Coordinates of N, CA and C in Angstrom, one line a residue:
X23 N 0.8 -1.2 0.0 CA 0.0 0.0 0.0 C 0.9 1.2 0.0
X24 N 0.4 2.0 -0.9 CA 1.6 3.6 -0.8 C 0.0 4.4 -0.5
X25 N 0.7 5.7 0.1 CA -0.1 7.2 0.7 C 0.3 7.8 0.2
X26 N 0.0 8.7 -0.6 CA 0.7 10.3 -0.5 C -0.6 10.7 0.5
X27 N 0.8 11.3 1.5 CA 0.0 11.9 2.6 C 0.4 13.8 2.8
X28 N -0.4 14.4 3.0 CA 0.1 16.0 3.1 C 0.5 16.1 4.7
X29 N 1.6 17.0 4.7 CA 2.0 17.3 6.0 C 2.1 18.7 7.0
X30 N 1.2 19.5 5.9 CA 0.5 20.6 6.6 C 2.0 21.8 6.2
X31 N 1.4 22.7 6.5 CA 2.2 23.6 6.3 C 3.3 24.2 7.4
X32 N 4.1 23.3 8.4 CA 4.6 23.4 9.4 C 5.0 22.9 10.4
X33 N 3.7 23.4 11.5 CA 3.4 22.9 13.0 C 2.9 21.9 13.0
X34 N 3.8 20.7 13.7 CA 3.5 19.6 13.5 C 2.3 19.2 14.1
X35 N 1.6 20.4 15.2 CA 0.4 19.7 15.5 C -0.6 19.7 14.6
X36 N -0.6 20.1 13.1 CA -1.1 20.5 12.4 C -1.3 19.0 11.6
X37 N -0.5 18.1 12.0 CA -0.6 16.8 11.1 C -2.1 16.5 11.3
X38 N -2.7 15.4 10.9 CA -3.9 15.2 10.5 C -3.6 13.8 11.7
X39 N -5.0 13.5 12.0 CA -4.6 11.9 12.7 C -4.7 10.9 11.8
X40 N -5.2 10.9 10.8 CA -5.1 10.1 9.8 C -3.4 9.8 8.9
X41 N -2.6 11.2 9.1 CA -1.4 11.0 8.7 C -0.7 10.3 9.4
X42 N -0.6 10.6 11.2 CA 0.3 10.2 11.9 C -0.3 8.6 12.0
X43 N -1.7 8.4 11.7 CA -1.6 6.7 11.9 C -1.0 6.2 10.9
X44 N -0.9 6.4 9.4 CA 0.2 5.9 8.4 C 1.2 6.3 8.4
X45 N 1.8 6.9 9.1 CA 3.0 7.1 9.4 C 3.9 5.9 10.1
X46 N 2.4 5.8 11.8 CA 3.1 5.1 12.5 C 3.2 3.4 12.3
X47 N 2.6 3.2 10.8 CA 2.8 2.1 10.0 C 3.6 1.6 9.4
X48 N 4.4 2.7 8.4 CA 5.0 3.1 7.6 C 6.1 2.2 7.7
X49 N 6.7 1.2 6.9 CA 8.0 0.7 6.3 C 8.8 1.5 6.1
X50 N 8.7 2.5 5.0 CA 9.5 3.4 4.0 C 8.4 5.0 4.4
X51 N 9.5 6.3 4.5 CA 8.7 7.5 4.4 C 9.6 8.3 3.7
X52 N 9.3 8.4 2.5 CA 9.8 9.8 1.3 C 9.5 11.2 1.5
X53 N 10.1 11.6 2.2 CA 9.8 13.2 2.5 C 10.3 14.3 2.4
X54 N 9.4 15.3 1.7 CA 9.6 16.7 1.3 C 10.8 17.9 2.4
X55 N 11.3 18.8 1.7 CA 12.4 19.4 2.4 C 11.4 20.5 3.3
X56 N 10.7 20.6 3.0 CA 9.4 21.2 3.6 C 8.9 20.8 5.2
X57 N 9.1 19.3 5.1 CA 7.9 18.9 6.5 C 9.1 19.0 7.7
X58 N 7.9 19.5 8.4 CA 8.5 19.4 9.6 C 9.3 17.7 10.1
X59 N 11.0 18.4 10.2 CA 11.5 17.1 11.1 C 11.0 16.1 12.0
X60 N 10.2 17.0 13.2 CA 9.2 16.2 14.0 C 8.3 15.0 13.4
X61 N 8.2 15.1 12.6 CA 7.6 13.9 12.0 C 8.2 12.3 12.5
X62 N 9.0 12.5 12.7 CA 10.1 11.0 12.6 C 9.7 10.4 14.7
X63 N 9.1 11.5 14.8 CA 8.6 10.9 16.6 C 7.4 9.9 16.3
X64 N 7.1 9.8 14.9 CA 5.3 8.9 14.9 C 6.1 8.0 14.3
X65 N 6.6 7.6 13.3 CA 7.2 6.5 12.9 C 8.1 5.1 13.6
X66 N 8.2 4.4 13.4 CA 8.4 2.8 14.2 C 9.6 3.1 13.9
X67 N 10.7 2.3 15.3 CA 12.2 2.4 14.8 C 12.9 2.3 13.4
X68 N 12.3 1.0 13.3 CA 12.9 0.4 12.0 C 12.6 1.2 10.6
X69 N 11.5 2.1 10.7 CA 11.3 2.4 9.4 C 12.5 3.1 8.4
X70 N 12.8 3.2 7.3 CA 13.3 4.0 6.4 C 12.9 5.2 6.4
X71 N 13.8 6.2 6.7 CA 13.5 7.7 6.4 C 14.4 8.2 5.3
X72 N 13.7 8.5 3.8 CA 14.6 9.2 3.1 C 14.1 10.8 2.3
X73 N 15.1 11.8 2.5 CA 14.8 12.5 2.4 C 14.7 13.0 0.7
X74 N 13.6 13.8 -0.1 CA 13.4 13.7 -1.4 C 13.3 15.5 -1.7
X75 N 13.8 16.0 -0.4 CA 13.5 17.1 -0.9 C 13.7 18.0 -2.3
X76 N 13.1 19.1 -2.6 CA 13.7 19.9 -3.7 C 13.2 21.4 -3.5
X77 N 14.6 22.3 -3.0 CA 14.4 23.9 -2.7 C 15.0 24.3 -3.6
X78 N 14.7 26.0 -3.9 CA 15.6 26.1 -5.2 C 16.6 26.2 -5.1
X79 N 17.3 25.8 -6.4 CA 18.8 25.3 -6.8 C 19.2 24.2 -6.1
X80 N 18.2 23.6 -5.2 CA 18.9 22.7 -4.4 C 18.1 21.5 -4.3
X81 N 18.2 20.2 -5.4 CA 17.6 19.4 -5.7 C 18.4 17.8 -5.0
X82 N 17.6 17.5 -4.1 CA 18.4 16.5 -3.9 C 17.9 15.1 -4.4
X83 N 16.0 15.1 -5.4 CA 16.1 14.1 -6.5 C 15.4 15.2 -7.2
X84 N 15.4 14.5 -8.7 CA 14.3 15.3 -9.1 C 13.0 14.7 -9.2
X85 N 12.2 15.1 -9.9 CA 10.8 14.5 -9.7 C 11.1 13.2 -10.4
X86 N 11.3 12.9 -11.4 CA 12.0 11.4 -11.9 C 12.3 10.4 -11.1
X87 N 13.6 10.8 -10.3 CA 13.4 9.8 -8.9 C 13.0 9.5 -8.4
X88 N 12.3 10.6 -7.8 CA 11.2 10.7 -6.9 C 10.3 9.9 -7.2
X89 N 9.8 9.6 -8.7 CA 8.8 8.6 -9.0 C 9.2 7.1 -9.3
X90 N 10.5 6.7 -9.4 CA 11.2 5.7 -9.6 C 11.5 5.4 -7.9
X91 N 11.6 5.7 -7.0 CA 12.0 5.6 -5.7 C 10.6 4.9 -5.1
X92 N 9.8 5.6 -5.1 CA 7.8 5.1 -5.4 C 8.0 3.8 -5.6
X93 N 8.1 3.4 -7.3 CA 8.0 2.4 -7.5 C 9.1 1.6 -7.1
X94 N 10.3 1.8 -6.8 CA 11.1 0.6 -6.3 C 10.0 0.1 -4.6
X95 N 9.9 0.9 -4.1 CA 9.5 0.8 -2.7 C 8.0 -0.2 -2.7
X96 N 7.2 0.9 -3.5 CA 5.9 -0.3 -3.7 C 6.1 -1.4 -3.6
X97 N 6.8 -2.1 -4.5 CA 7.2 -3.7 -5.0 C 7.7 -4.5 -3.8
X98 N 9.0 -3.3 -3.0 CA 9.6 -4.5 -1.8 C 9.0 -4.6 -0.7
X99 N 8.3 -2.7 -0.1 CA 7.5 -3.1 1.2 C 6.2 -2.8 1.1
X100 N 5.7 -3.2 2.6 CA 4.2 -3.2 2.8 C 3.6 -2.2 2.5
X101 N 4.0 -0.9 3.4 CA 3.4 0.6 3.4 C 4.5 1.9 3.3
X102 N 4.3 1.7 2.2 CA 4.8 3.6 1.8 C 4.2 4.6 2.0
X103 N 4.8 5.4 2.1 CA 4.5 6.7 2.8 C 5.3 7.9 1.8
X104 N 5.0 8.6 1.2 CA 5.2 9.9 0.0 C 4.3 10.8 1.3
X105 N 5.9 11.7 1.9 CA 5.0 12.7 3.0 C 5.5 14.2 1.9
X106 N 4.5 14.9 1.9 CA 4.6 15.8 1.1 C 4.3 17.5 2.0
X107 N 4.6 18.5 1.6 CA 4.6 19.6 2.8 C 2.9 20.1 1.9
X108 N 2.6 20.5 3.1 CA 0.7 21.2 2.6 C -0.2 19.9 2.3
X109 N -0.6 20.0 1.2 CA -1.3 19.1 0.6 C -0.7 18.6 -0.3
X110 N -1.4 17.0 -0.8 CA -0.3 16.6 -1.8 C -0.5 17.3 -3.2
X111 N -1.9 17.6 -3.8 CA -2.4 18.0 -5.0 C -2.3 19.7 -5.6
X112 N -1.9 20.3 -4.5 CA -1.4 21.9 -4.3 C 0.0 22.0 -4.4
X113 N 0.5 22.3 -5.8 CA 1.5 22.7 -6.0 C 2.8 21.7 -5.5
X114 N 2.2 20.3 -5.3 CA 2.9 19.5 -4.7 C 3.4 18.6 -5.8
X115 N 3.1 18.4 -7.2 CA 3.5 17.2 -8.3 C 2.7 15.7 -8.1
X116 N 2.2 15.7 -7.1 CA 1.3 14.9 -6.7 C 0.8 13.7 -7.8
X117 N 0.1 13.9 -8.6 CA -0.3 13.5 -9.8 C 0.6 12.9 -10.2
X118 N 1.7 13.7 -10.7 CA 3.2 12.9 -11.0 C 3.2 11.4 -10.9
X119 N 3.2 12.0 -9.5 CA 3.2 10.1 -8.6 C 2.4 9.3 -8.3
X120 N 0.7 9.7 -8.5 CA 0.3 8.7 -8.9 C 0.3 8.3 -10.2
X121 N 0.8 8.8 -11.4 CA 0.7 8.4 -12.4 C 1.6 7.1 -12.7
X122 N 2.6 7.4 -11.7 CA 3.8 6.4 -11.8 C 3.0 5.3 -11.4
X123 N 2.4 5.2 -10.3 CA 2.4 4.1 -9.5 C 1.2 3.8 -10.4
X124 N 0.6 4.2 -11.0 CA -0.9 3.3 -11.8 C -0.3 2.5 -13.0
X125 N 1.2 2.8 -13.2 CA 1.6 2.2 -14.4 C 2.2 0.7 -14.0
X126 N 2.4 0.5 -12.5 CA 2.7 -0.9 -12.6 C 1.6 -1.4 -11.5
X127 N 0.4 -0.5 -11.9 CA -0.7 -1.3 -11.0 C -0.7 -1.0 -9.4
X128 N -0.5 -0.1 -9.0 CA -0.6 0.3 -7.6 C -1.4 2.0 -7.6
X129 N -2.6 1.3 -7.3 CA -3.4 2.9 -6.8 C -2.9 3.9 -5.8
X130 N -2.2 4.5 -5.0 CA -2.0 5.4 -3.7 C -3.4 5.8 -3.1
X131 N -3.6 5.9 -2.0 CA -4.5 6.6 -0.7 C -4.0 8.0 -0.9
X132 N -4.8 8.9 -1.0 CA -4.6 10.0 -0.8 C -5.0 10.7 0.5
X133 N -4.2 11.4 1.2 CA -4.6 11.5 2.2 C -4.2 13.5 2.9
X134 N -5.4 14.2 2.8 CA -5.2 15.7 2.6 C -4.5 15.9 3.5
X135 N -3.9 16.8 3.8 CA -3.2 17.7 4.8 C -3.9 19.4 4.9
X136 N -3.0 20.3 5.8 CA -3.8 21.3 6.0 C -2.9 22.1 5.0
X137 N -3.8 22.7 4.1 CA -3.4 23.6 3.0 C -2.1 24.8 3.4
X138 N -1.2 24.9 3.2 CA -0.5 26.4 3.3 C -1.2 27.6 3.2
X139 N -2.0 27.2 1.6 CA -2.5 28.4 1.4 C -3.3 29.1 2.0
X140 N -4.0 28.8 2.9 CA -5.1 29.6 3.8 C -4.6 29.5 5.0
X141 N -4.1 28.1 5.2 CA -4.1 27.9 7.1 C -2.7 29.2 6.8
X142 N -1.7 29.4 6.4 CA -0.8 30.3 6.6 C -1.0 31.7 6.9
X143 N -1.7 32.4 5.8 CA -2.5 33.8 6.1 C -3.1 33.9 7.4
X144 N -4.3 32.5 7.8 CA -4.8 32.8 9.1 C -3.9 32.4 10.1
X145 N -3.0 32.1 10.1 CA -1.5 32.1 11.6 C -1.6 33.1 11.5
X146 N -1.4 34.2 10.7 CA -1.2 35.8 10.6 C -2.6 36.9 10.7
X147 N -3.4 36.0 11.0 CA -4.9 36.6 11.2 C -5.3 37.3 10.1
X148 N -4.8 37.0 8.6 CA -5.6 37.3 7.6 C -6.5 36.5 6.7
X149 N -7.3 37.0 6.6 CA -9.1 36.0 6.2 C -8.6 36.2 5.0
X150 N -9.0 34.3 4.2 CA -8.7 34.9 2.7 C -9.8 35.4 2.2
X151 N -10.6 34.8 2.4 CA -12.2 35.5 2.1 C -12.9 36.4 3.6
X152 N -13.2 37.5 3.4 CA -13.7 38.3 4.0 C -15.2 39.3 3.8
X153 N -16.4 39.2 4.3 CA -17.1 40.3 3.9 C -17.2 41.6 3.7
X154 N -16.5 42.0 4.6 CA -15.7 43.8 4.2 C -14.6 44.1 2.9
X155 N -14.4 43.1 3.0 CA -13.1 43.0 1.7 C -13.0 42.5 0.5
X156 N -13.5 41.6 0.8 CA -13.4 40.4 -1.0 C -14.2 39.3 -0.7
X157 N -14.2 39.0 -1.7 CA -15.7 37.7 -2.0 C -14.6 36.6 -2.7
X158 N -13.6 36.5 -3.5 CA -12.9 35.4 -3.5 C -11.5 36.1 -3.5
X159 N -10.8 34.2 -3.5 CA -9.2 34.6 -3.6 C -8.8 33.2 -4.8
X160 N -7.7 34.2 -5.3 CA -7.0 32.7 -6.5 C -5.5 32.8 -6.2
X161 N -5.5 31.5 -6.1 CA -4.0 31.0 -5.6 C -3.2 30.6 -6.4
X162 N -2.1 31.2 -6.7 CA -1.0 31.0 -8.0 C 0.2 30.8 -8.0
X163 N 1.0 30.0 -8.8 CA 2.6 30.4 -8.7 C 3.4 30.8 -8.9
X164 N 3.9 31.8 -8.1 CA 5.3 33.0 -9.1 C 6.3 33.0 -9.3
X165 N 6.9 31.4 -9.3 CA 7.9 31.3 -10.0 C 8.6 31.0 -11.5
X166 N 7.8 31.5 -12.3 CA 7.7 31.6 -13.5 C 6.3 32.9 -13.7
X167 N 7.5 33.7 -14.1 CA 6.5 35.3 -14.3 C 6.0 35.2 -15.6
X168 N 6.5 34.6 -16.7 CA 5.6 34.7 -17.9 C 4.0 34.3 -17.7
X169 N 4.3 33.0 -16.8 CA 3.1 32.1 -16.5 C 1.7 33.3 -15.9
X170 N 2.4 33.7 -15.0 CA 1.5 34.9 -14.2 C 1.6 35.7 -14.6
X171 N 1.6 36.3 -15.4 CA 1.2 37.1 -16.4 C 0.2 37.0 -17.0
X172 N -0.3 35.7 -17.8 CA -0.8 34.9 -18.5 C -2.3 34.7 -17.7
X173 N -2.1 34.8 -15.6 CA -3.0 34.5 -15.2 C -3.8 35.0 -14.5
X174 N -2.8 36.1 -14.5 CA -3.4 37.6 -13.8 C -3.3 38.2 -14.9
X175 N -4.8 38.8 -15.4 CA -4.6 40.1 -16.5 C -5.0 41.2 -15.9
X176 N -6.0 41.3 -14.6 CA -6.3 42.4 -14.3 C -6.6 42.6 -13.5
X177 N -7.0 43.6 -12.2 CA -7.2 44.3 -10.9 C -8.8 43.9 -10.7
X178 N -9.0 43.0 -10.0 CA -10.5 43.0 -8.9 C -10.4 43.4 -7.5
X179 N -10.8 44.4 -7.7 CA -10.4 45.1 -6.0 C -11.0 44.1 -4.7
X180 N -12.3 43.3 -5.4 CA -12.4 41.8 -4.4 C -12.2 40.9 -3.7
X181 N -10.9 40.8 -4.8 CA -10.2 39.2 -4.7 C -8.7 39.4 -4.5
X182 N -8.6 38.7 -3.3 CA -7.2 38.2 -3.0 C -6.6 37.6 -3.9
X183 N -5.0 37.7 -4.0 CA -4.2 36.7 -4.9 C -3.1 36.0 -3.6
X184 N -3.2 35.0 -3.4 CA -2.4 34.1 -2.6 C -1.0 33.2 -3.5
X185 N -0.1 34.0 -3.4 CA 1.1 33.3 -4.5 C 2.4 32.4 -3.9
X186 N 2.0 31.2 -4.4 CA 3.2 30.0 -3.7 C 4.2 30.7 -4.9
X187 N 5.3 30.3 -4.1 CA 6.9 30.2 -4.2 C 7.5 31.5 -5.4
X188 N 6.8 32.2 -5.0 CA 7.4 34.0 -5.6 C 8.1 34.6 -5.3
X189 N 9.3 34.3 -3.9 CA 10.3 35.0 -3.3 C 10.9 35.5 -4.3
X190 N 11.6 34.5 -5.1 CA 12.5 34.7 -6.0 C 12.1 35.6 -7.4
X191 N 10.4 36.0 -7.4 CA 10.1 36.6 -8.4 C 9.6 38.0 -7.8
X192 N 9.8 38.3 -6.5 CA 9.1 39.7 -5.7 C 8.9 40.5 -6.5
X193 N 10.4 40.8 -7.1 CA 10.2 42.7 -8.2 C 9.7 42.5 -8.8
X194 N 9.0 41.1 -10.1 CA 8.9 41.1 -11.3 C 7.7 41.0 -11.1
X195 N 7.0 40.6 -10.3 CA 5.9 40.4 -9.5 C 4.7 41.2 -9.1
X196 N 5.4 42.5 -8.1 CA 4.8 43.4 -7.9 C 5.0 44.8 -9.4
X197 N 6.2 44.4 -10.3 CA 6.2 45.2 -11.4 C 5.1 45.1 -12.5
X198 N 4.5 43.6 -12.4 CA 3.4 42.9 -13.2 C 2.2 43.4 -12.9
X199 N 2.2 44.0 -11.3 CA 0.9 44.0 -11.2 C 0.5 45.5 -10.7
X200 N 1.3 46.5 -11.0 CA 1.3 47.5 -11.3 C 0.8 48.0 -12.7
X201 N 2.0 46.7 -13.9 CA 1.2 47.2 -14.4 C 0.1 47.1 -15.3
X202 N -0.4 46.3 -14.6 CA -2.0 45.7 -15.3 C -3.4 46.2 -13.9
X203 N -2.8 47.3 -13.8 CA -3.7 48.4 -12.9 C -4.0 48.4 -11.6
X204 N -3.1 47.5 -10.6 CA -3.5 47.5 -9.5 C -2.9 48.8 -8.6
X205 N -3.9 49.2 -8.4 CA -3.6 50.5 -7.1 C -2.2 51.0 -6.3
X206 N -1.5 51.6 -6.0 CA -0.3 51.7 -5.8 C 0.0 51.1 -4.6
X207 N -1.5 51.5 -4.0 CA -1.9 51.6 -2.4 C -2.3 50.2 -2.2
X208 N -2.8 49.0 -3.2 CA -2.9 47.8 -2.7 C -1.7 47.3 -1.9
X209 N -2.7 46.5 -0.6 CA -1.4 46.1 0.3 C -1.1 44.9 -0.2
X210 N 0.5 44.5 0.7 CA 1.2 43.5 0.3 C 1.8 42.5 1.5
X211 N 1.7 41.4 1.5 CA 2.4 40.7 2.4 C 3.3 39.4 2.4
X212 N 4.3 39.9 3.0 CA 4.9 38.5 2.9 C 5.3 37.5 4.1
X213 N 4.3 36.4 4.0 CA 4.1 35.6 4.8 C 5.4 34.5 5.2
X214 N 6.3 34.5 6.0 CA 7.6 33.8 6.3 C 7.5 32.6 7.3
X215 N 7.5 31.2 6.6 CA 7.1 30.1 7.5 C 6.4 30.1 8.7
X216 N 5.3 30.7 8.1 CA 3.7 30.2 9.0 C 3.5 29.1 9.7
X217 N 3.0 29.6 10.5 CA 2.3 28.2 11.6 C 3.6 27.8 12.1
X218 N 4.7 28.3 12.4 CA 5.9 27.9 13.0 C 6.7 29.0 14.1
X219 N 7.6 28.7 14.6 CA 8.2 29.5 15.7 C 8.7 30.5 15.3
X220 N 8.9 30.2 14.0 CA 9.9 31.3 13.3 C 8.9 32.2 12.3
X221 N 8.2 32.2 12.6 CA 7.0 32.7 11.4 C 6.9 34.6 11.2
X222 N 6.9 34.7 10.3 CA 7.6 37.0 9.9 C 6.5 37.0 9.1
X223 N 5.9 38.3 9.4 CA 4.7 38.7 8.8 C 5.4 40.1 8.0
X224 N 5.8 40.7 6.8 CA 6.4 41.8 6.4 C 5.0 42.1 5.4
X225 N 4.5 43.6 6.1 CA 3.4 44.2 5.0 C 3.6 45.4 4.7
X226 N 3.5 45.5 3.3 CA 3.4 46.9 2.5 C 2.7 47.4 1.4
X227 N 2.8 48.6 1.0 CA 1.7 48.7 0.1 C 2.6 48.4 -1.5
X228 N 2.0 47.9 -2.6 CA 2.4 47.7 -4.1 C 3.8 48.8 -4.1
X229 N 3.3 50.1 -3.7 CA 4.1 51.4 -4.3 C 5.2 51.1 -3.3
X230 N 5.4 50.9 -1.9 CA 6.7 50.8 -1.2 C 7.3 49.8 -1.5
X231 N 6.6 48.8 -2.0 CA 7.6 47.5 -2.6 C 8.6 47.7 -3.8
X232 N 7.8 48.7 -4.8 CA 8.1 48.7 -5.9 C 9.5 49.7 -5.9
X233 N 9.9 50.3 -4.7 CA 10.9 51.6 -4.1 C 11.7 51.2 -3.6
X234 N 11.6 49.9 -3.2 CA 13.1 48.5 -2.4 C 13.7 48.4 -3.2
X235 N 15.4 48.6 -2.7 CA 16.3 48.4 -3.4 C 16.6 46.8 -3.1
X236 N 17.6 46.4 -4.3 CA 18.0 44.9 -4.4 C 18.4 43.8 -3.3
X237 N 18.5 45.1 -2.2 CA 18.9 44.3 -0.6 C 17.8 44.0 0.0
X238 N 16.6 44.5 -0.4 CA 15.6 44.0 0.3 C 15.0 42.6 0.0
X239 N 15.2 42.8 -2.0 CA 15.0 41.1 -2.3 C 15.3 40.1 -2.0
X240 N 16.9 40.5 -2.1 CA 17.6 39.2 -1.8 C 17.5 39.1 -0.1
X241 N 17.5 39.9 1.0 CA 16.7 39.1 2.4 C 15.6 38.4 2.7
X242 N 14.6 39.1 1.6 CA 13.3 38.3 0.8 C 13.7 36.2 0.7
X243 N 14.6 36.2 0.0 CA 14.8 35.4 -0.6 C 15.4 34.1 0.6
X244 N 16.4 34.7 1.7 CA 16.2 34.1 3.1 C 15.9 33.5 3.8
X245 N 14.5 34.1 3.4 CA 13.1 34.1 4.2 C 12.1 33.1 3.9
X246 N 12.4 32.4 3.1 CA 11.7 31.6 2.4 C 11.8 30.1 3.4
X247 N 10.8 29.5 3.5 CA 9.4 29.3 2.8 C 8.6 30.6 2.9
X248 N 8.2 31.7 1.5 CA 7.1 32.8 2.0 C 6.0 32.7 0.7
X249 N 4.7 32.8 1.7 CA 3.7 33.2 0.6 C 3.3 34.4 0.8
X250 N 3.5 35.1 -0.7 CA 2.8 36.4 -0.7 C 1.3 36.6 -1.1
X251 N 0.9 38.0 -0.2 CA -0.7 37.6 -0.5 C -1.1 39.3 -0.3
X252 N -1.8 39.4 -1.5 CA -2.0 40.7 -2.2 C -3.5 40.8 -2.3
X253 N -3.8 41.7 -1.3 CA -5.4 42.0 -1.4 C -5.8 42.8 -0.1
X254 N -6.7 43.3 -0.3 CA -7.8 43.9 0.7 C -7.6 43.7 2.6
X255 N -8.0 42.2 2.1 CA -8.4 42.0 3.6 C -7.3 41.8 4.3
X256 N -6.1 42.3 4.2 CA -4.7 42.3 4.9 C -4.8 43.5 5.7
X257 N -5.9 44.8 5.3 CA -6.1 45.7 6.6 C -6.3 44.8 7.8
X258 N -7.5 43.8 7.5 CA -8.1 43.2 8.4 C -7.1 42.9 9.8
X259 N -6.4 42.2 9.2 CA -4.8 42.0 10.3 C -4.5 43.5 10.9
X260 N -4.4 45.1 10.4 CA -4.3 45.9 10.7 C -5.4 46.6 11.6
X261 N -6.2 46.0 11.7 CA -7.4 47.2 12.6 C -7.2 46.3 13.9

């Protein structure tokens, strides 16, 4: 039996009880550079811990392996374990992996975790959806600015944008969305490993972002794991 199981965005008390009981089953556990270490207190002595992380520039498999590692493991043990940071199907390659594993006949359990994308904002007490503020939010990736470009064409004073793994795209980012009309005054935040000890809330408006010099990026970049989140109800956090 393999799991892709999510491992929340963090705080390990944030695991699901449904994760830590396959965990504490677990033969083999493939896990993300993301999950919390704590993890390895639910698992049985003997099990296999290998780690599969991938941060940027810093790949220790790539997704290839990562799906060949799957299938080596399916075949020899009982219960695999693919521990993934958030959710598995959120920006996680997820699919990937089960695609591998349906090719030699092994279905995976999917098993959700707590999203980054929301539970993170609310560590920081900002609502992604709010009735003073916005009626939705769309969650995107900014590490590839052509892409977002492509997905953001224009300003809804509404709707939140919640952007995984954009550190590395900050300037080009808040430059994009200046200029396809968003307010100078829309706030901005950058959310620094939520739901954890170490967790940095940095808010500003579009126009003071866009006025940081290159040393602010690159401490930006530090800082990471950060989701930026651009909208309205980030006063909310303020009053």
């Amino acid at each position: 039996m393999v799991y892709l199981v999510g491992a929340g965005p963090g705080d390990i008390e944030l695991f699901t009880l449904k994760a830590v009981k396959v965990l504490q089953e677990a033969d083999v556990v493939l896990y993300d550079a993301l999950v919390n270490p704590e993890f390895t207190k639910f698992c049985k002595k003997e099990c296999l811990k290998i780690n599969v992380g991938k941060r940027k520039g810093k790949h220790l498999k790539n997704q290839e392996e990562i799906n060949d590692l799957l299938v080596k493991y399916a075949k020899e043990k009982n219960i695999v374990v693919r521990l993934k940071g958030g959710t598995p199907f959120v920006f996680g390659r997820g699919y990937e992996e089960v695609k591998a594993l349906k090719k030699i006949g092994v279905t995976p359990i999917i098993i959700s975790g707590v999203s980054s994308t929301t539970s993170v904002p609310e560590s920081f007490m900002i609502p992604s959806i709010d009735r003073s503020f916005s009626d939705s939010y769309r969650t995107i990736t900014g590490h590839d600015i052509e892409l977002f470009n492509e997905i953001v064409t224009n300003y809804h004073k509404r709707e939140n944008l919640i952007i995984m793994m954009g550190a590395h795209k900050a300037k080009e980012i808040v430059n994009s969305l200046l200029k396809k009309g968003f307010p100078k005054t829309t706030p901005i935040a950058y959310l620094s490993k939520g739901t954890t000890k170490d967790q940095k809330c940095l808010i500003f408006t579009l126009e003071e972002v866009f006025k940081k010099d290159e040393d602010f990026f690159e401490e930006l970049k530090n800082l990471t794991p950060i989701i930026t989140f651009v909208g309205e109800t980030i006063k909310a956090f303020e009053e």
